[in-house]
PDB file of C-alpha atoms in Angstrom:
ATOM      1  CA  MET A  67       0.000   0.000   0.000  1.00  0.00           C
ATOM      2  CA  LYS A  68       1.179   3.504  -0.791  1.00  0.00           C
ATOM      3  CA  ARG A  69       1.113   6.046   2.041  1.00  0.00           C
ATOM      4  CA  TYR A  70       0.074   9.650   1.473  1.00  0.00           C
ATOM      5  CA  LEU A  71       3.007  12.035   1.233  1.00  0.00           C
ATOM      6  CA  ALA A  72       1.941  15.645   0.740  1.00  0.00           C
ATOM      7  CA  ILE A  73       3.813  18.352  -1.120  1.00  0.00           C
ATOM      8  CA  PRO A  74       4.445  20.415   2.019  1.00  0.00           C
ATOM      9  CA  GLU A  75       4.611  23.830   0.330  1.00  0.00           C
ATOM     10  CA  TYR A  76       1.240  23.156  -1.344  1.00  0.00           C
ATOM     11  CA  TYR A  77      -0.629  21.662   1.596  1.00  0.00           C
ATOM     12  CA  ASP A  78      -2.169  24.715   3.281  1.00  0.00           C
ATOM     13  CA  ALA A  79      -2.998  26.473   0.025  1.00  0.00           C
ATOM     14  CA  GLU A  80      -4.577  23.455  -1.639  1.00  0.00           C
ATOM     15  CA  ASN A  81      -6.814  22.711   1.349  1.00  0.00           C
ATOM     16  CA  GLU A  82      -7.712  26.275   2.313  1.00  0.00           C
ATOM     17  CA  GLY A  83     -10.994  26.229   0.385  1.00  0.00           C
ATOM     18  CA  ARG A  84     -12.369  23.005   1.876  1.00  0.00           C
ATOM     19  CA  SER A  85     -15.416  23.915   3.947  1.00  0.00           C
ATOM     20  CA  MET A  86     -15.030  20.918   6.247  1.00  0.00           C
ATOM     21  CA  LEU A  87     -11.641  22.234   7.351  1.00  0.00           C
ATOM     22  CA  GLN A  88     -13.309  25.417   8.561  1.00  0.00           C
ATOM     23  CA  GLN A  89     -15.761  23.411  10.665  1.00  0.00           C
ATOM     24  CA  ASP A  90     -13.971  20.404  12.133  1.00  0.00           C
ATOM     25  CA  VAL A  91     -11.753  22.144  14.693  1.00  0.00           C
ATOM     26  CA  PRO A  92     -14.470  24.478  16.084  1.00  0.00           C
ATOM     27  CA  PHE A  93     -16.746  21.449  16.491  1.00  0.00           C
ATOM     28  CA  PHE A  94     -13.986  19.528  18.271  1.00  0.00           C
ATOM     29  CA  LEU A  95     -13.228  22.449  20.577  1.00  0.00           C
ATOM     30  CA  GLY A  96     -16.895  22.560  21.543  1.00  0.00           C
ATOM     31  CA  GLN A  97     -16.518  19.050  23.005  1.00  0.00           C
ATOM     32  CA  LEU A  98     -13.634  19.983  25.311  1.00  0.00           C
ATOM     33  CA  GLN A  99     -14.023  21.116  28.885  1.00  0.00           C
ATOM     34  CA  LYS A 100     -13.202  24.744  29.601  1.00  0.00           C
ATOM     35  CA  ARG A 101     -10.289  23.839  31.863  1.00  0.00           C
ATOM     36  CA  ARG A 102      -6.996  23.177  30.105  1.00  0.00           C
ATOM     37  CA  GLN A 103      -6.795  19.763  28.475  1.00  0.00           C
ATOM     38  CA  ASP A 104      -3.768  17.769  27.366  1.00  0.00           C
ATOM     39  CA  VAL A 105      -4.357  17.044  23.683  1.00  0.00           C
ATOM     40  CA  LEU A 106      -2.393  14.785  21.337  1.00  0.00           C
ATOM     41  CA  GLU A 107      -3.022  15.274  17.628  1.00  0.00           C
ATOM     42  CA  LEU A 108      -1.851  12.472  15.372  1.00  0.00           C
ATOM     43  CA  ALA A 109      -0.857  13.345  11.793  1.00  0.00           C
ATOM     44  CA  ALA A 110      -0.713  17.032  12.721  1.00  0.00           C
ATOM     45  CA  GLY A 111       0.701  18.057   9.342  1.00  0.00           C
ATOM     46  CA  THR A 112       1.341  21.803   9.185  1.00  0.00           C
ATOM     47  CA  ALA A 113      -0.527  22.338  12.505  1.00  0.00           C
ATOM     48  CA  ARG A 114      -3.758  23.449  10.841  1.00  0.00           C
ATOM     49  CA  ALA A 115      -5.700  22.029  13.799  1.00  0.00           C
ATOM     50  CA  ALA A 116      -3.030  22.010  16.507  1.00  0.00           C
ATOM     51  CA  ILE A 117      -2.486  25.781  16.457  1.00  0.00           C
ATOM     52  CA  PRO A 118      -6.110  26.841  17.125  1.00  0.00           C
ATOM     53  CA  ILE A 119      -6.470  24.129  19.774  1.00  0.00           C
ATOM     54  CA  ALA A 120      -3.397  25.505  21.567  1.00  0.00           C
ATOM     55  CA  GLN A 121      -4.641  29.069  21.103  1.00  0.00           C
ATOM     56  CA  ALA A 122      -7.853  28.034  22.876  1.00  0.00           C
ATOM     57  CA  GLY A 123      -5.748  27.430  25.985  1.00  0.00           C
ATOM     58  CA  HIS A 124      -5.063  23.706  25.791  1.00  0.00           C
ATOM     59  CA  ARG A 125      -1.648  22.032  25.979  1.00  0.00           C
ATOM     60  CA  VAL A 126      -1.039  20.288  22.653  1.00  0.00           C
ATOM     61  CA  VAL A 127       1.438  17.779  21.264  1.00  0.00           C
ATOM     62  CA  GLY A 128       1.356  17.293  17.498  1.00  0.00           C
ATOM     63  CA  ILE A 129       2.930  14.277  15.773  1.00  0.00           C
ATOM     64  CA  ASP A 130       3.642  13.820  12.064  1.00  0.00           C
ATOM     65  CA  TYR A 131       5.919  11.424  10.186  1.00  0.00           C
ATOM     66  CA  ASP A 132       6.955  14.004   7.550  1.00  0.00           C
ATOM     67  CA  ALA A 133       9.833  16.161   8.801  1.00  0.00           C
ATOM     68  CA  ARG A 134       9.121  18.832   6.184  1.00  0.00           C
ATOM     69  CA  MET A 135       5.523  19.236   7.389  1.00  0.00           C
ATOM     70  CA  ILE A 136       6.735  19.545  10.976  1.00  0.00           C
ATOM     71  CA  GLU A 137       9.214  22.233   9.896  1.00  0.00           C
ATOM     72  CA  ILE A 138       6.374  24.286   8.364  1.00  0.00           C
ATOM     73  CA  ALA A 139       4.220  23.670  11.450  1.00  0.00           C
ATOM     74  CA  ARG A 140       6.965  25.018  13.722  1.00  0.00           C
ATOM     75  CA  ARG A 141       7.349  28.147  11.594  1.00  0.00           C
ATOM     76  CA  LYS A 142       3.595  28.749  11.776  1.00  0.00           C
ATOM     77  CA  ARG A 143       3.542  28.109  15.526  1.00  0.00           C
ATOM     78  CA  ASP A 144       6.372  30.562  16.128  1.00  0.00           C
ATOM     79  CA  ALA A 145       4.742  33.173  13.884  1.00  0.00           C
ATOM     80  CA  VAL A 146       1.585  33.267  16.024  1.00  0.00           C
ATOM     81  CA  GLY A 147       3.548  33.505  19.269  1.00  0.00           C
ATOM     82  CA  LEU A 148       2.974  30.033  20.689  1.00  0.00           C
ATOM     83  CA  VAL A 149       5.837  28.390  22.566  1.00  0.00           C
ATOM     84  CA  ASP A 150       6.892  24.776  22.931  1.00  0.00           C
ATOM     85  CA  GLU A 151       5.130  24.417  26.293  1.00  0.00           C
ATOM     86  CA  GLN A 152       1.837  25.277  24.581  1.00  0.00           C
ATOM     87  CA  LEU A 153       2.359  23.358  21.337  1.00  0.00           C
ATOM     88  CA  ARG A 154       5.092  20.748  21.031  1.00  0.00           C
ATOM     89  CA  LEU A 155       5.634  19.413  17.514  1.00  0.00           C
ATOM     90  CA  LEU A 156       7.415  16.104  17.044  1.00  0.00           C
ATOM     91  CA  ARG A 157       8.301  13.772  14.220  1.00  0.00           C
ATOM     92  CA  GLY A 158       6.880  10.306  14.749  1.00  0.00           C
ATOM     93  CA  ASP A 159       4.867   7.491  13.197  1.00  0.00           C
ATOM     94  CA  MET A 160       1.461   6.458  14.514  1.00  0.00           C
ATOM     95  CA  LEU A 161       2.341   2.810  13.927  1.00  0.00           C
ATOM     96  CA  GLY A 162       5.120   2.987  16.513  1.00  0.00           C
ATOM     97  CA  LEU A 163       3.916   5.817  18.698  1.00  0.00           C
ATOM     98  CA  ARG A 164       5.979   6.611  21.781  1.00  0.00           C
ATOM     99  CA  VAL A 165       5.176   9.903  23.527  1.00  0.00           C
ATOM    100  CA  SER A 166       5.853  10.641  27.174  1.00  0.00           C
ATOM    101  CA  GLY A 167       2.776  11.104  29.340  1.00  0.00           C
ATOM    102  CA  ARG A 168      -0.904  10.450  28.779  1.00  0.00           C
ATOM    103  CA  PHE A 169      -3.569  12.689  27.364  1.00  0.00           C
ATOM    104  CA  ASP A 170      -7.114  13.868  28.052  1.00  0.00           C
ATOM    105  CA  TRP A 171      -7.859  13.809  24.319  1.00  0.00           C
ATOM    106  CA  ILE A 172      -6.262  12.166  21.308  1.00  0.00           C
ATOM    107  CA  CYS A 173      -7.550  13.230  17.895  1.00  0.00           C
ATOM    108  CA  ILE A 174      -7.154  12.210  14.265  1.00  0.00           C
ATOM    109  CA  PHE A 175      -8.756  14.635  11.799  1.00  0.00           C
ATOM    110  CA  PHE A 176      -9.453  14.840   8.070  1.00  0.00           C
ATOM    111  CA  ASN A 177      -9.787  11.153   7.023  1.00  0.00           C
ATOM    112  CA  THR A 178      -6.178  10.468   8.028  1.00  0.00           C
ATOM    113  CA  PHE A 179      -7.015   7.182   9.751  1.00  0.00           C
ATOM    114  CA  LEU A 180      -8.162   5.821   6.379  1.00  0.00           C
ATOM    115  CA  ALA A 181      -4.557   5.952   5.144  1.00  0.00           C
ATOM    116  CA  PHE A 182      -4.023   2.781   7.200  1.00  0.00           C
ATOM    117  CA  THR A 183      -5.530   0.288   4.820  1.00  0.00           C
ATOM    118  CA  THR A 184      -4.990  -3.018   6.632  1.00  0.00           C
ATOM    119  CA  LEU A 185      -6.531  -4.343   9.830  1.00  0.00           C
ATOM    120  CA  GLU A 186      -3.066  -4.914  11.260  1.00  0.00           C
ATOM    121  CA  GLU A 187      -2.149  -1.234  10.778  1.00  0.00           C
ATOM    122  CA  GLN A 188      -5.489  -0.016  12.120  1.00  0.00           C
ATOM    123  CA  ASP A 189      -5.133  -2.173  15.236  1.00  0.00           C
ATOM    124  CA  ARG A 190      -1.626  -0.849  15.849  1.00  0.00           C
ATOM    125  CA  VAL A 191      -2.809   2.757  15.632  1.00  0.00           C
ATOM    126  CA  LEU A 192      -5.775   2.207  17.943  1.00  0.00           C
ATOM    127  CA  GLN A 193      -3.740   0.253  20.472  1.00  0.00           C
ATOM    128  CA  SER A 194      -1.258   3.141  20.566  1.00  0.00           C
ATOM    129  CA  VAL A 195      -4.139   5.541  21.095  1.00  0.00           C
ATOM    130  CA  ARG A 196      -5.459   3.552  24.036  1.00  0.00           C
ATOM    131  CA  ARG A 197      -1.997   3.324  25.630  1.00  0.00           C
ATOM    132  CA  HIS A 198      -1.606   7.088  25.515  1.00  0.00           C
ATOM    133  CA  LEU A 199      -5.034   7.997  26.921  1.00  0.00           C
ATOM    134  CA  LYS A 200      -5.611   8.908  30.536  1.00  0.00           C
ATOM    135  CA  PRO A 201      -8.094   6.565  32.297  1.00  0.00           C
ATOM    136  CA  ASN A 202     -10.934   9.044  31.639  1.00  0.00           C
ATOM    137  CA  GLY A 203      -9.510  10.267  28.346  1.00  0.00           C
ATOM    138  CA  ARG A 204     -11.341  10.601  25.046  1.00  0.00           C
ATOM    139  CA  PHE A 205     -10.446   9.681  21.462  1.00  0.00           C
ATOM    140  CA  TRP A 206     -11.768  11.751  18.534  1.00  0.00           C
ATOM    141  CA  LEU A 207     -11.834  10.127  15.086  1.00  0.00           C
ATOM    142  CA  ASP A 208     -13.166  11.902  11.976  1.00  0.00           C
ATOM    143  CA  VAL A 209     -13.577  10.025   8.666  1.00  0.00           C
ATOM    144  CA  PHE A 210     -16.012  10.127   5.755  1.00  0.00           C
ATOM    145  CA  GLN A 211     -19.038   7.845   5.641  1.00  0.00           C
ATOM    146  CA  PRO A 212     -18.832   5.697   2.478  1.00  0.00           C
ATOM    147  CA  ASN A 213     -21.094   6.804  -0.359  1.00  0.00           C
ATOM    148  CA  LEU A 214     -22.477   3.641  -1.945  1.00  0.00           C
ATOM    149  CA  ALA A 215     -23.189   5.316  -5.284  1.00  0.00           C
ATOM    150  CA  LEU A 216     -19.568   6.435  -5.574  1.00  0.00           C
ATOM    151  CA  LEU A 217     -18.231   3.057  -4.465  1.00  0.00           C
ATOM    152  CA  ALA A 218     -20.156   1.446  -7.317  1.00  0.00           C
ATOM    153  CA  THR A 219     -18.111   3.493  -9.791  1.00  0.00           C
ATOM    154  CA  GLU A 220     -14.755   1.889 -10.515  1.00  0.00           C
ATOM    155  CA  ILE A 221     -13.008   5.028 -11.763  1.00  0.00           C
ATOM    156  CA  SER A 222     -13.739   8.710 -11.197  1.00  0.00           C
ATOM    157  CA  THR A 223     -11.615  11.359 -12.929  1.00  0.00           C
ATOM    158  CA  GLY A 224     -11.266  15.114 -12.791  1.00  0.00           C
ATOM    159  CA  LEU A 225     -12.860  15.453  -9.363  1.00  0.00           C
ATOM    160  CA  ASP A 226     -12.698  18.570  -7.158  1.00  0.00           C
ATOM    161  CA  ALA A 227     -11.100  20.823  -9.763  1.00  0.00           C
ATOM    162  CA  SER A 228      -9.535  23.841  -8.087  1.00  0.00           C
ATOM    163  CA  ALA A 229      -6.730  26.373  -8.315  1.00  0.00           C
ATOM    164  CA  PHE A 230      -4.485  27.767  -5.586  1.00  0.00           C
ATOM    165  CA  TYR A 231      -1.521  30.100  -5.310  1.00  0.00           C
ATOM    166  CA  VAL A 232       1.809  29.022  -3.782  1.00  0.00           C
ATOM    167  CA  PRO A 233       3.670  32.122  -2.536  1.00  0.00           C
ATOM    168  CA  ARG A 234       7.015  30.365  -2.133  1.00  0.00           C
ATOM    169  CA  TYR A 235       7.136  29.520  -5.837  1.00  0.00           C
ATOM    170  CA  GLU A 236       5.004  32.442  -7.079  1.00  0.00           C
ATOM    171  CA  ARG A 237       2.964  29.785  -8.831  1.00  0.00           C
ATOM    172  CA  THR A 238      -0.743  29.243  -9.468  1.00  0.00           C
ATOM    173  CA  VAL A 239      -1.429  25.512  -9.458  1.00  0.00           C
ATOM    174  CA  PHE A 240      -4.426  23.771 -10.991  1.00  0.00           C
ATOM    175  CA  MET A 241      -5.460  20.575  -9.208  1.00  0.00           C
ATOM    176  CA  THR A 242      -7.783  17.649  -9.964  1.00  0.00           C
ATOM    177  CA  THR A 243      -8.302  14.258  -8.339  1.00  0.00           C
ATOM    178  CA  ASP A 244      -8.738  10.768  -9.815  1.00  0.00           C
ATOM    179  CA  ILE A 245      -9.934   7.765  -7.812  1.00  0.00           C
ATOM    180  CA  ARG A 246      -9.771   4.086  -8.759  1.00  0.00           C
ATOM    181  CA  ARG A 247     -11.793   1.854  -6.407  1.00  0.00           C
ATOM    182  CA  ASP A 248     -11.390  -1.823  -5.583  1.00  0.00           C
ATOM    183  CA  PRO A 249     -14.286  -2.917  -3.333  1.00  0.00           C
ATOM    184  CA  SER A 250     -12.923  -6.456  -3.101  1.00  0.00           C
ATOM    185  CA  ARG A 251      -9.906  -5.134  -1.171  1.00  0.00           C
ATOM    186  CA  GLN A 252     -11.789  -2.174   0.321  1.00  0.00           C
ATOM    187  CA  VAL A 253      -9.093   0.141  -1.040  1.00  0.00           C
ATOM    188  CA  GLN A 254      -9.116   3.120  -3.357  1.00  0.00           C
ATOM    189  CA  ARG A 255      -6.091   4.566  -5.126  1.00  0.00           C
ATOM    190  CA  VAL A 256      -6.241   8.370  -5.046  1.00  0.00           C
ATOM    191  CA  THR A 257      -4.209  10.481  -7.465  1.00  0.00           C
ATOM    192  CA  PHE A 258      -3.753  14.224  -7.084  1.00  0.00           C
ATOM    193  CA  HIS A 259      -2.796  15.912 -10.360  1.00  0.00           C
ATOM    194  CA  TYR A 260      -1.057  19.315 -10.221  1.00  0.00           C
ATOM    195  CA  LYS A 261      -0.474  21.515 -13.272  1.00  0.00           C
ATOM    196  CA  TRP A 262       1.071  24.980 -13.629  1.00  0.00           C
ATOM    197  CA  PHE A 263       2.825  27.139 -16.198  1.00  0.00           C
ATOM    198  CA  ASP A 264       6.374  28.434 -15.893  1.00  0.00           C
ATOM    199  CA  ALA A 265       7.310  32.021 -16.662  1.00  0.00           C
ATOM    200  CA  ASP A 266       8.092  31.029 -20.269  1.00  0.00           C
ATOM    201  CA  GLY A 267       4.651  29.441 -20.641  1.00  0.00           C
ATOM    202  CA  SER A 268       5.802  25.832 -20.404  1.00  0.00           C
ATOM    203  CA  GLU A 269       3.265  23.484 -18.866  1.00  0.00           C
ATOM    204  CA  LYS A 270       4.529  21.520 -15.841  1.00  0.00           C
ATOM    205  CA  HIS A 271       3.023  18.586 -13.958  1.00  0.00           C
ATOM    206  CA  GLN A 272       3.301  16.820 -10.619  1.00  0.00           C
ATOM    207  CA  ARG A 273       1.246  14.041  -9.075  1.00  0.00           C
ATOM    208  CA  ARG A 274       0.778  12.272  -5.779  1.00  0.00           C
ATOM    209  CA  ASP A 275      -0.610   8.719  -5.557  1.00  0.00           C
ATOM    210  CA  PHE A 276      -1.728   7.095  -2.328  1.00  0.00           C
ATOM    211  CA  ASP A 277      -4.125   4.472  -1.023  1.00  0.00           C
ATOM    212  CA  MET A 278      -7.082   4.877   1.303  1.00  0.00           C
ATOM    213  CA  THR A 279      -9.527   2.413   2.740  1.00  0.00           C
ATOM    214  CA  PHE A 280     -13.161   3.072   3.596  1.00  0.00           C
ATOM    215  CA  ILE A 281     -14.951   1.943   6.735  1.00  0.00           C
ATOM    216  CA  PHE A 282     -18.650   1.378   7.392  1.00  0.00           C
ATOM    217  CA  PRO A 283     -20.332   2.359  10.690  1.00  0.00           C
ATOM    218  CA  ARG A 284     -20.723  -1.125  12.185  1.00  0.00           C
ATOM    219  CA  GLU A 285     -17.207  -2.005  11.073  1.00  0.00           C
ATOM    220  CA  LEU A 286     -15.905   1.117  12.825  1.00  0.00           C
ATOM    221  CA  GLN A 287     -17.645   0.141  16.055  1.00  0.00           C
ATOM    222  CA  ILE A 288     -16.204  -3.382  15.976  1.00  0.00           C
ATOM    223  CA  LEU A 289     -12.718  -2.101  15.140  1.00  0.00           C
ATOM    224  CA  LEU A 290     -12.739   0.331  18.056  1.00  0.00           C
ATOM    225  CA  GLU A 291     -14.183  -2.110  20.560  1.00  0.00           C
ATOM    226  CA  ARG A 292     -11.679  -4.847  19.773  1.00  0.00           C
ATOM    227  CA  ASN A 293      -8.958  -2.328  20.646  1.00  0.00           C
ATOM    228  CA  GLY A 294     -10.483  -1.307  23.972  1.00  0.00           C
ATOM    229  CA  LEU A 295     -12.341   1.831  22.845  1.00  0.00           C
ATOM    230  CA  VAL A 296     -16.090   2.458  23.034  1.00  0.00           C
ATOM    231  CA  ILE A 297     -18.081   5.000  21.002  1.00  0.00           C
ATOM    232  CA  GLU A 298     -19.907   7.503  23.241  1.00  0.00           C
ATOM    233  CA  ARG A 299     -21.379   9.528  20.377  1.00  0.00           C
ATOM    234  CA  LEU A 300     -21.277   9.032  16.636  1.00  0.00           C
ATOM    235  CA  PHE A 301     -21.921  12.274  14.787  1.00  0.00           C
ATOM    236  CA  GLY A 302     -22.779  12.572  11.105  1.00  0.00           C
ATOM    237  CA  ASN A 303     -21.523  16.103  10.552  1.00  0.00           C
ATOM    238  CA  TYR A 304     -20.007  19.152  12.232  1.00  0.00           C
ATOM    239  CA  ASP A 305     -23.410  20.519  13.286  1.00  0.00           C
ATOM    240  CA  GLY A 306     -23.639  17.798  15.939  1.00  0.00           C
ATOM    241  CA  THR A 307     -26.367  15.747  14.265  1.00  0.00           C
ATOM    242  CA  SER A 308     -26.284  12.006  14.823  1.00  0.00           C
ATOM    243  CA  LEU A 309     -25.103   9.695  12.059  1.00  0.00           C
ATOM    244  CA  GLY A 310     -27.779   8.972   9.462  1.00  0.00           C
ATOM    245  CA  PRO A 311     -27.918   7.297   6.047  1.00  0.00           C
ATOM    246  CA  ASP A 312     -27.087  10.534   4.206  1.00  0.00           C
ATOM    247  CA  SER A 313     -24.503  11.886   6.659  1.00  0.00           C
ATOM    248  CA  PRO A 314     -21.213  12.835   4.983  1.00  0.00           C
ATOM    249  CA  ARG A 315     -19.037  12.157   8.031  1.00  0.00           C
ATOM    250  CA  MET A 316     -18.513   9.598  10.793  1.00  0.00           C
ATOM    251  CA  ILE A 317     -17.159  11.504  13.796  1.00  0.00           C
ATOM    252  CA  ALA A 318     -16.638   9.192  16.751  1.00  0.00           C
ATOM    253  CA  ARG A 319     -16.119  10.458  20.293  1.00  0.00           C
ATOM    254  CA  CYS A 320     -14.770   7.460  22.186  1.00  0.00           C
ATOM    255  CA  LYS A 321     -13.653   6.500  25.677  1.00  0.00           C
ATOM    256  CA  ARG A 322     -11.549   3.660  27.040  1.00  0.00           C
ATOM    257  CA  ALA A 323     -13.518   0.468  27.622  1.00  0.00           C
TER     258      ALA A 323
END
């Protein structure tokens, strides 16, 4: 299976227009107690979520396996005046997670858990989560609910066409997404296509390929419970509604069994 590896300089710009990324962190913060919480974010990336959580007064540790993403996250943290005691950013892999201390909350945002496409990998991640939770701690997992109509389509091309500007390269990039689905393996190969034009008008291309799984609600419940985690609430979107047949998201707030 091929793991997602972002183009770090593109990441914030290419995701800036996604409405869900303007809603997920405020909804999460609404679940936290007002007193300071110890929060561990897994796959923190460029600290899109970790920074506002720390700014809300919580003590945050963010983990990501890509050193270049962590470097950008640290620059962003420093630029807004947060210090290491408020937001600590570390390089690490969820599959072999080792962080000192335990946490009130552990969170995985933005479909990231679906990058672990085998049961063995998913179990390893969830067992690490349970080990790092305080006895009364909570685990927050946010993934999409599978759309059966889309799953019935083997190949989708040209999805989510967008354009974004990358200041570092003074470049406007055009982006589309292709997806090839294999229901028999419960895996989909996602390809991000990037296109831009150099100063002389030459057309340039980049791409990123990676695999994702998809998980159904009952499957999610079984997977969590076999790793010592129990769903307290299962939301269907960032407005707090419960999961229904047409809900776009599966947002699980869990506790230790």
